[in-house]
Coordinates of C-alpha atoms in Angstrom, one line a residue:
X1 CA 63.5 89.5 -165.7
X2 CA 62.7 85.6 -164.7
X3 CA 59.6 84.2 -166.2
X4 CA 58.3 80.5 -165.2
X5 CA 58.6 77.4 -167.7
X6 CA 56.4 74.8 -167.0
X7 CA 58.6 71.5 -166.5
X8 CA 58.2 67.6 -165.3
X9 CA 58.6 68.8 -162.3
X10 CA 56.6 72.3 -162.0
X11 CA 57.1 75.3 -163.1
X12 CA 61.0 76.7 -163.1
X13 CA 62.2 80.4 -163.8
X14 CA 64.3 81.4 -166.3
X15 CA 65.9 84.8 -167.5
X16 CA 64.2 86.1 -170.0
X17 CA 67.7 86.4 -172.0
X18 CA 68.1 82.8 -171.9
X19 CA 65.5 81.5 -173.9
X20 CA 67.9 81.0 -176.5
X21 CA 70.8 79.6 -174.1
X22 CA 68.2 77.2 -172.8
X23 CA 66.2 76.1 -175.5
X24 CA 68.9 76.4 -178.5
X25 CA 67.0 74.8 -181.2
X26 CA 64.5 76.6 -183.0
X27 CA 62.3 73.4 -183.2
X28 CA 62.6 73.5 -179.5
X29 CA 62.0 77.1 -179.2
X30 CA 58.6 76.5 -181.1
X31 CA 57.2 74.0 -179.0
X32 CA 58.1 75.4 -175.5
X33 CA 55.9 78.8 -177.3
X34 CA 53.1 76.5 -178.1
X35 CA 53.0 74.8 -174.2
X36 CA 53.7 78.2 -172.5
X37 CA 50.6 79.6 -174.9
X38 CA 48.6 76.1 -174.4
X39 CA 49.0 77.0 -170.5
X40 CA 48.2 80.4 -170.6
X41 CA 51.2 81.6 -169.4
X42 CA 50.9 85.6 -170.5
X43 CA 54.5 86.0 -168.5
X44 CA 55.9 84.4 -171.5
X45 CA 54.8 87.7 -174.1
X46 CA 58.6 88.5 -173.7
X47 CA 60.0 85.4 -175.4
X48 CA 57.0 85.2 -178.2
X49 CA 57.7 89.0 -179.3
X50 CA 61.4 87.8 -179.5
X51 CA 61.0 84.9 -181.0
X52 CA 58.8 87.2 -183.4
X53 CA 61.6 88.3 -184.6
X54 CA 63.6 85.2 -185.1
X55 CA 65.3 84.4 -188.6
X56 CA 64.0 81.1 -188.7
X57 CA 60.4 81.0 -190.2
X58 CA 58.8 78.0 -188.9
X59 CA 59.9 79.6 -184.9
X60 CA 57.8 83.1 -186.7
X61 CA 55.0 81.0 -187.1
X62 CA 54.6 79.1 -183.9
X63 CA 54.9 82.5 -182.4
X64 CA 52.4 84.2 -184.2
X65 CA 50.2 81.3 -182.8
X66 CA 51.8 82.3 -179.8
X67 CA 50.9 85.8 -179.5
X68 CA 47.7 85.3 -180.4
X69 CA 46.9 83.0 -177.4
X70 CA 48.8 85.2 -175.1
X71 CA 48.3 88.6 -176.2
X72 CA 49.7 91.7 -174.2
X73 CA 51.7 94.6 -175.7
X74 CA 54.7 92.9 -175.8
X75 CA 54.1 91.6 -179.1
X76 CA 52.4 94.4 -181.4
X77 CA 55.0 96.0 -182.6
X78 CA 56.8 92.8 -184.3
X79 CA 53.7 91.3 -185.5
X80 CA 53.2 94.9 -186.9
X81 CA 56.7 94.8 -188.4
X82 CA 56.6 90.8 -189.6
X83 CA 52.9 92.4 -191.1
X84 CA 54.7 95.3 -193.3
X85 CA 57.3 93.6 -194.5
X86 CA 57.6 90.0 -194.4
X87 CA 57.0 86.5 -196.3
X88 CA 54.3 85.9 -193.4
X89 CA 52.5 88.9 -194.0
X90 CA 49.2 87.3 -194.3
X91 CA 49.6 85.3 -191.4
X92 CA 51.0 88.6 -189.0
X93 CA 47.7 90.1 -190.1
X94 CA 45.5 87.7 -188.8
X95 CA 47.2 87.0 -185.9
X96 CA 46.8 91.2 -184.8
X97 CA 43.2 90.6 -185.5
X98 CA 43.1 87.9 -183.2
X99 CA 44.5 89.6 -180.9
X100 CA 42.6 90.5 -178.2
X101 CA 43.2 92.4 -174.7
X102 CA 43.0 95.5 -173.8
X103 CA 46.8 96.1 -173.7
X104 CA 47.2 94.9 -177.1
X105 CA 44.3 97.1 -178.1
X106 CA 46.3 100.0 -176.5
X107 CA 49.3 99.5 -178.3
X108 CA 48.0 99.0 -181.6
X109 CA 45.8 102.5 -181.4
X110 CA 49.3 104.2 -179.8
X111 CA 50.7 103.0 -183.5
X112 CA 48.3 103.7 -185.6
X113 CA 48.5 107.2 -183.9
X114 CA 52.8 108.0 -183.5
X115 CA 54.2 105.0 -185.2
X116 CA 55.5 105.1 -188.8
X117 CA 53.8 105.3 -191.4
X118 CA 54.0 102.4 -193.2
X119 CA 53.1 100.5 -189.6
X120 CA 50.0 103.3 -189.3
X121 CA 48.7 102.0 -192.6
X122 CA 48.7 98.3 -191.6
X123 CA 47.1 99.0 -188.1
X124 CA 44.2 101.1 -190.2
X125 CA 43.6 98.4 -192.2
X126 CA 43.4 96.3 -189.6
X127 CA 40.9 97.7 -186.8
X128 CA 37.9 97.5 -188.9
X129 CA 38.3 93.4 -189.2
X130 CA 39.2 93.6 -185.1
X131 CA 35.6 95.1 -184.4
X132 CA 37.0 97.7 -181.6
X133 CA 34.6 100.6 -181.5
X134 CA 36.8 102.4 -178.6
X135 CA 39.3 102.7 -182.3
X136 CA 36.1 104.9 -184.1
X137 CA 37.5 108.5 -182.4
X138 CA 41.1 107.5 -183.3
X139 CA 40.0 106.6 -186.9
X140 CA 38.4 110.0 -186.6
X141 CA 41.3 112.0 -186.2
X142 CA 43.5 110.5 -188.4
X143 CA 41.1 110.8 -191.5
X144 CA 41.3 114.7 -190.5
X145 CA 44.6 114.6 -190.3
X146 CA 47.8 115.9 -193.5
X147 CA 48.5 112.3 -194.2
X148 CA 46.5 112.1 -197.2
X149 CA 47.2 108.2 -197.2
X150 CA 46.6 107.7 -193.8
X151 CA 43.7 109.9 -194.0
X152 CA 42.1 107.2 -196.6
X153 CA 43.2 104.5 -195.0
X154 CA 41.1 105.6 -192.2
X155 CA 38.1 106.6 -193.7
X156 CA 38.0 103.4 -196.1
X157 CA 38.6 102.2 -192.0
X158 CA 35.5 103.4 -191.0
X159 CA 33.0 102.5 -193.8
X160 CA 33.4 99.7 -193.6

């Protein structure tokens, strides 16, 4: 897939794969997020989610900033995953309660539905702080669900 970079002299597509090729440096990587996020460029959801995933922390960070200007689908599941089990767990949080969209709404309650459990837990945690109420017959059904854990998770979801 080509997606548009903005560059001195307009935009200019780029394969999606190529990110990396193009823009080596992680430094690099970081600041072409923050300008494609500063522009509003939602076609770029493919390159935060993998830069998401990234081993180099700060490149994480930028993205999560990223993601959260952009939004989509594209970039649940890693915040999710950076949110379980990662040193920027507080900041993956935040940045999925940022999030805002309807796609990204869409994905979150299709995890906290069939994902794993460990990924369910964090997205029950989370939908209270996000304020969706279209997440209220979702929380619902999981509190009546055999996942004792999950089932608290969503009823301590829905007081508050």
């Amino acid at each position: 897939n080509a997606r548009q970079l903005p560059s001195a002299d307009g935009p200019v597509l780029v394969e999606e794969d190529l990110m990396e090729i193009i823009v080596p440096a992680a430094d690099m990587q970081a600041v072409v997020l923050t300008a494609l996020a500063d522009a509003g460029q939602t076609a770029a959801a493919a390159q935060v989610a993998a830069a998401l995933k990234s081993a180099d922390g700060d490149l994480r960070l930028a993205a999560m900033r990223a993601a959260v200007r952009i939004g989509g689908s594209a970039v649940v599941v890693p915040l999710v995953e950076l949110a379980v089990r990662s040193g920027e767990r507080q900041q993956a949080r935040e940045a999925l309660m940022l999030l805002r969209g309807s796609e990204a709404a869409a994905a979150l309650a299709r995890l906290a539905v069939d994902g794993p459990p460990e990924q369910r837990a964090v997205v029950l945690e989370l939908l209270p702080d996000r304020n969706d109420r279209a997440a209220v017959p979702m929380l619902l059904a999981v509190a009546g669900g055999p996942d004792r854990t999950l089932a608290t998770a969503a009823w301590k979801a829905l007081a508050r």
